[in-house]
CSV table of C-alpha atoms in Angstrom, one decimal:
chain,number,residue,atom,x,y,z
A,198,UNK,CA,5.7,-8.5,-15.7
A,199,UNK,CA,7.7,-7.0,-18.4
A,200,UNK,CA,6.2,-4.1,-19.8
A,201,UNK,CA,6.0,-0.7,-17.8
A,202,UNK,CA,2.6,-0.4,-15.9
A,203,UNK,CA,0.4,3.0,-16.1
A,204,UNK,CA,-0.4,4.1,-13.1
A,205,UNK,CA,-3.6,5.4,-13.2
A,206,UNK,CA,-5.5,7.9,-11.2
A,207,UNK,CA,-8.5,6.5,-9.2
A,208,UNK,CA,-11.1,8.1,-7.0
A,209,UNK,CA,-12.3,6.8,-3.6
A,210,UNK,CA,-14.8,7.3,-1.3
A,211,UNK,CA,-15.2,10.1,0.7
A,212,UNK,CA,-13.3,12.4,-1.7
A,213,UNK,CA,-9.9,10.8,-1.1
A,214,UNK,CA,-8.0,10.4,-4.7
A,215,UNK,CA,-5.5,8.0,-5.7
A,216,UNK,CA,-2.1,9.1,-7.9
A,217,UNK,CA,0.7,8.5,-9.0
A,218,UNK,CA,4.2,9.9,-7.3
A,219,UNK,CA,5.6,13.2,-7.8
A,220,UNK,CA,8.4,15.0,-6.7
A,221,UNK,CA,5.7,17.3,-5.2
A,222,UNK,CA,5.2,14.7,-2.5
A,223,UNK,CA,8.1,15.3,-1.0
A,224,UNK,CA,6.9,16.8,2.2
A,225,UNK,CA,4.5,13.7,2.7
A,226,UNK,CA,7.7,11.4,2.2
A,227,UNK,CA,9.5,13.8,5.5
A,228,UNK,CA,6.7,13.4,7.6
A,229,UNK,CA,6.3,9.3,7.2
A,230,UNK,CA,10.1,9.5,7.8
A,231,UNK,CA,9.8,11.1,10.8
A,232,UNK,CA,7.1,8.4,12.0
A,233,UNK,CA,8.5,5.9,14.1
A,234,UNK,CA,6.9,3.0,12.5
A,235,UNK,CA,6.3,3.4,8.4
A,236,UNK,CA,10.1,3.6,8.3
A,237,UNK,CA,10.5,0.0,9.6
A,238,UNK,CA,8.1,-1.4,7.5
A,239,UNK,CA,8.2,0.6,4.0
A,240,UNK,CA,11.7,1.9,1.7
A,241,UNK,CA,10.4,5.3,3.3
A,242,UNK,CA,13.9,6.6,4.4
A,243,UNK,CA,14.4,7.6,7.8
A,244,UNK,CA,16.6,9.8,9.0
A,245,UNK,CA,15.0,12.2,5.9
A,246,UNK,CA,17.3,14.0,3.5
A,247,UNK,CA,16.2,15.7,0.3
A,248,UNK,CA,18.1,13.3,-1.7
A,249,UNK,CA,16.9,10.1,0.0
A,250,UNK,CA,13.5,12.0,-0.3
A,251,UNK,CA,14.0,12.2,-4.5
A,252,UNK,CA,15.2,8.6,-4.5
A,253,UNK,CA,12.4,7.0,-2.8
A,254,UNK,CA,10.0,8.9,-5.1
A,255,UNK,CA,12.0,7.5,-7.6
A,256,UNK,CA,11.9,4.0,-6.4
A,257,UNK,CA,8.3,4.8,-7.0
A,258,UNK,CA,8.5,5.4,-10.7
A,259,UNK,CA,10.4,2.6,-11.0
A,260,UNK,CA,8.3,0.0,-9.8
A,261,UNK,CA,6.1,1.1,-12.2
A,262,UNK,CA,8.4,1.5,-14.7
A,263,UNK,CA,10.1,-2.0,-14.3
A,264,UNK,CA,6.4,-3.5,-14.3
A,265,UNK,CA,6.6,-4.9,-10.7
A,266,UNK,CA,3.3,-2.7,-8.7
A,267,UNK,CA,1.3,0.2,-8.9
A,268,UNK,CA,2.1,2.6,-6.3
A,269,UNK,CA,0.1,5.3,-5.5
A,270,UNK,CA,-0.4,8.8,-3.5
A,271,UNK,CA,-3.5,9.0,-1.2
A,272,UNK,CA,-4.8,12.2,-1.4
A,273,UNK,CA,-7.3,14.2,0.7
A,274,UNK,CA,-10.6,15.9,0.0
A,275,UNK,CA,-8.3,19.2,0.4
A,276,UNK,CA,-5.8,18.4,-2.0
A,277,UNK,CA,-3.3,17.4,0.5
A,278,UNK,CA,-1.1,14.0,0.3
A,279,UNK,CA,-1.8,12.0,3.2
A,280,UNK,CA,-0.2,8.5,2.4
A,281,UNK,CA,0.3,5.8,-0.3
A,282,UNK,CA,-1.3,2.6,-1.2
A,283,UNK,CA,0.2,0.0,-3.3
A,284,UNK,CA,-0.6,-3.1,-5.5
A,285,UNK,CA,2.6,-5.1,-6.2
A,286,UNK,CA,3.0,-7.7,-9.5
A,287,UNK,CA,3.2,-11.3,-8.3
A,288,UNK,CA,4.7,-14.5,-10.3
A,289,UNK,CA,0.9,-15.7,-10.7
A,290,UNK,CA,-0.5,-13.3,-13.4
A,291,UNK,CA,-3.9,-13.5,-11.4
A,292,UNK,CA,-2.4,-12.3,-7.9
A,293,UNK,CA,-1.2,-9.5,-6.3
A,294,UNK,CA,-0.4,-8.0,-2.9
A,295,UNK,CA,-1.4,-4.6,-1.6
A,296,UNK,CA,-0.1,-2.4,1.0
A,297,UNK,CA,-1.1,0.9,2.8
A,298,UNK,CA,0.1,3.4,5.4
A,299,UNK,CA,-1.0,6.8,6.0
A,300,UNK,CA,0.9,9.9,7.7
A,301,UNK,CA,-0.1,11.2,11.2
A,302,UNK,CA,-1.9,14.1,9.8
A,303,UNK,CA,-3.9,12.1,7.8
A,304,UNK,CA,-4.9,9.6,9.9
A,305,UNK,CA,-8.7,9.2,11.5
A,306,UNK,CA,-10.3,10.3,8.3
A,307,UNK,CA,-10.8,7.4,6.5
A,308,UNK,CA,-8.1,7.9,4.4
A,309,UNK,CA,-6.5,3.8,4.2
A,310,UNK,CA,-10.3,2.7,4.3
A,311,UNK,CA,-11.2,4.7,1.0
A,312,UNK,CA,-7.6,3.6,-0.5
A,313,UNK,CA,-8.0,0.3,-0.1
A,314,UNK,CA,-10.9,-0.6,-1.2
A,315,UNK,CA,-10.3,1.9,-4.2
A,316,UNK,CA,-7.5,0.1,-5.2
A,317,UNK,CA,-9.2,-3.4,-5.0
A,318,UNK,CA,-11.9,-2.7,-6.5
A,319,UNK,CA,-10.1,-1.9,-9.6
A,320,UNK,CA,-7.5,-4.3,-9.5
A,321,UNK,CA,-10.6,-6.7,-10.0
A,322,UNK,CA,-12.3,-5.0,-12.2
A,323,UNK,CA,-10.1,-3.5,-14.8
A,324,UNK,CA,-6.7,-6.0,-14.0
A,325,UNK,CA,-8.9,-9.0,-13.1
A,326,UNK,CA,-7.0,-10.0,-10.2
A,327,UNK,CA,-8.5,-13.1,-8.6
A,328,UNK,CA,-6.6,-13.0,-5.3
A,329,UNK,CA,-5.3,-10.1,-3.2
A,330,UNK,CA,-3.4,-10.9,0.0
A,331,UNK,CA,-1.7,-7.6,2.4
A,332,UNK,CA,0.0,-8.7,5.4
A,333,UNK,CA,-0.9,-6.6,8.5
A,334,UNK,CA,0.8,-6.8,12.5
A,335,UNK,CA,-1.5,-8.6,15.1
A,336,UNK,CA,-0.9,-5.3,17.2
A,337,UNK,CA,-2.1,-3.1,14.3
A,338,UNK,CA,-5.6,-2.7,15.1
A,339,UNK,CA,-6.5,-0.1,13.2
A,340,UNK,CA,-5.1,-1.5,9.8
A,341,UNK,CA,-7.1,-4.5,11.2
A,342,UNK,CA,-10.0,-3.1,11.0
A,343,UNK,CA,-8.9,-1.3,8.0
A,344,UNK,CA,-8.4,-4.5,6.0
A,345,UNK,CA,-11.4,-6.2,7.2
A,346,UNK,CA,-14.0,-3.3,6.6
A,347,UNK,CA,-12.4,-3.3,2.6
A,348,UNK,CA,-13.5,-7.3,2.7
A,349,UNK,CA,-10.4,-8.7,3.1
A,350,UNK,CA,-10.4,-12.0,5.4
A,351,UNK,CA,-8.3,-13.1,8.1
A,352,UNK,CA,-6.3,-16.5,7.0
A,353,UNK,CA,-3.8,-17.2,9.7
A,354,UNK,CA,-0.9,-15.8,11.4
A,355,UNK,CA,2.5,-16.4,9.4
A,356,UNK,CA,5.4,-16.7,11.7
A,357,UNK,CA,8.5,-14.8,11.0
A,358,UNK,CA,6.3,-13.5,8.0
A,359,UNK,CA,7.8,-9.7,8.0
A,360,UNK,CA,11.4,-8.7,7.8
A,361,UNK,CA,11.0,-5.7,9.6
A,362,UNK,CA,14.5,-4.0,11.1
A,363,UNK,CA,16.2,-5.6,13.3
A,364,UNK,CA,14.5,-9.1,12.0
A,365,UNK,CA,11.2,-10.7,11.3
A,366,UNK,CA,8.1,-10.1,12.8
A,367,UNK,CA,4.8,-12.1,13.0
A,368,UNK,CA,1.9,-11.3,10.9
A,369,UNK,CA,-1.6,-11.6,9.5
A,370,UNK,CA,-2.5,-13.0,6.3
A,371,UNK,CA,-5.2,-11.2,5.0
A,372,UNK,CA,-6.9,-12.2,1.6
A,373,UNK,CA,-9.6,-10.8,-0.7
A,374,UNK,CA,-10.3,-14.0,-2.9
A,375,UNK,CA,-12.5,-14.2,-5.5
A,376,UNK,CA,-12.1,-10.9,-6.4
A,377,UNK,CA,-13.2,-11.3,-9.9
A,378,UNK,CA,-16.6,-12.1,-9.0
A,379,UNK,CA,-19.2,-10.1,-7.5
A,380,UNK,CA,-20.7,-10.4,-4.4
């Protein structure tokens, strides 16, 4: 894509909200840091420092900005940023992927759940994206369940599919296809 993308505020179920970055966020963007895991998988940076902090925010803008995804800022019923959610620009105008995590002190509330399906559902709806795929760790069980509770299916397992530090990990192919139709 080309031209800069608007990210756009969406609401979920439950209450949860979806936004774009601000510099605001920061303290969301020191707690995932601190989390053994997102920082593995994500550009969160880990160890935290203010400026990293800025510059991943920043990253954020940028995507959008540079017209390669859509990231956004889960946030709770109580106003409080609890994670991000992402659609990201493929070659094939009619594709995308999508990715999720949510901080420890979000978690258990339904927060991913809500984003996710928020997310696709307008990616079909108002981007008319035909295919959405997210790529999810066979020991992740609860983005497992995540994924396939916002009707996304199980395709196969993709060897070596994840670069995640120190190499590449194995991982689900999950797909939402067909997204343009209902049902």
């Amino acid at each position: 894509m080309e031209h800069p993308l608007v990210v756009p505020e969406l609401a979920a179920a439950g209450g949860f909200t979806l936004r774009p970055w601000r510099l605001t966020d920061l303290p969301l963007v020191r707690e995932a840091a601190a989390d053994e895991y997102i920082p593995l998988i994500t550009t969160v940076p880990s160890p935290y420092t203010e400026p990293e902090g800025i510059a991943f925010v920043e990253r954020q803008w940028g995507r959008a900005t540079t017209g390669t995804g859509y990231p956004f800022v889960i946030v709770a019923p109580d106003g409080r940023p609890v994670g991000n959610v992402g659609l990201w620009c493929r070659p094939e105008p009619d594709r995308a992927s999508v990715g999720y995590w949510v901080a420890a002190s979000g978690r258990g509330h339904g927060a991913a759940l809500a984003a996710l399906r928020a997310v696709a559902d307008w990616a079909r709806r108002d981007r008319g994206l035909t295919r959405l795929e997210l790529h999810v760790e066979p020991w992740n069980t609860a983005s497992v369940r995540t994924a396939e509770r916002a009707g996304f299916r199980r395709e196969r397992l993709v060897r070596d599919g994840v670069r995640i530090a120190p190499g590449y990990r194995d991982v689900f192919l999950y797909a939402r296809q067909d997204a343009c139709q209902d049902g």
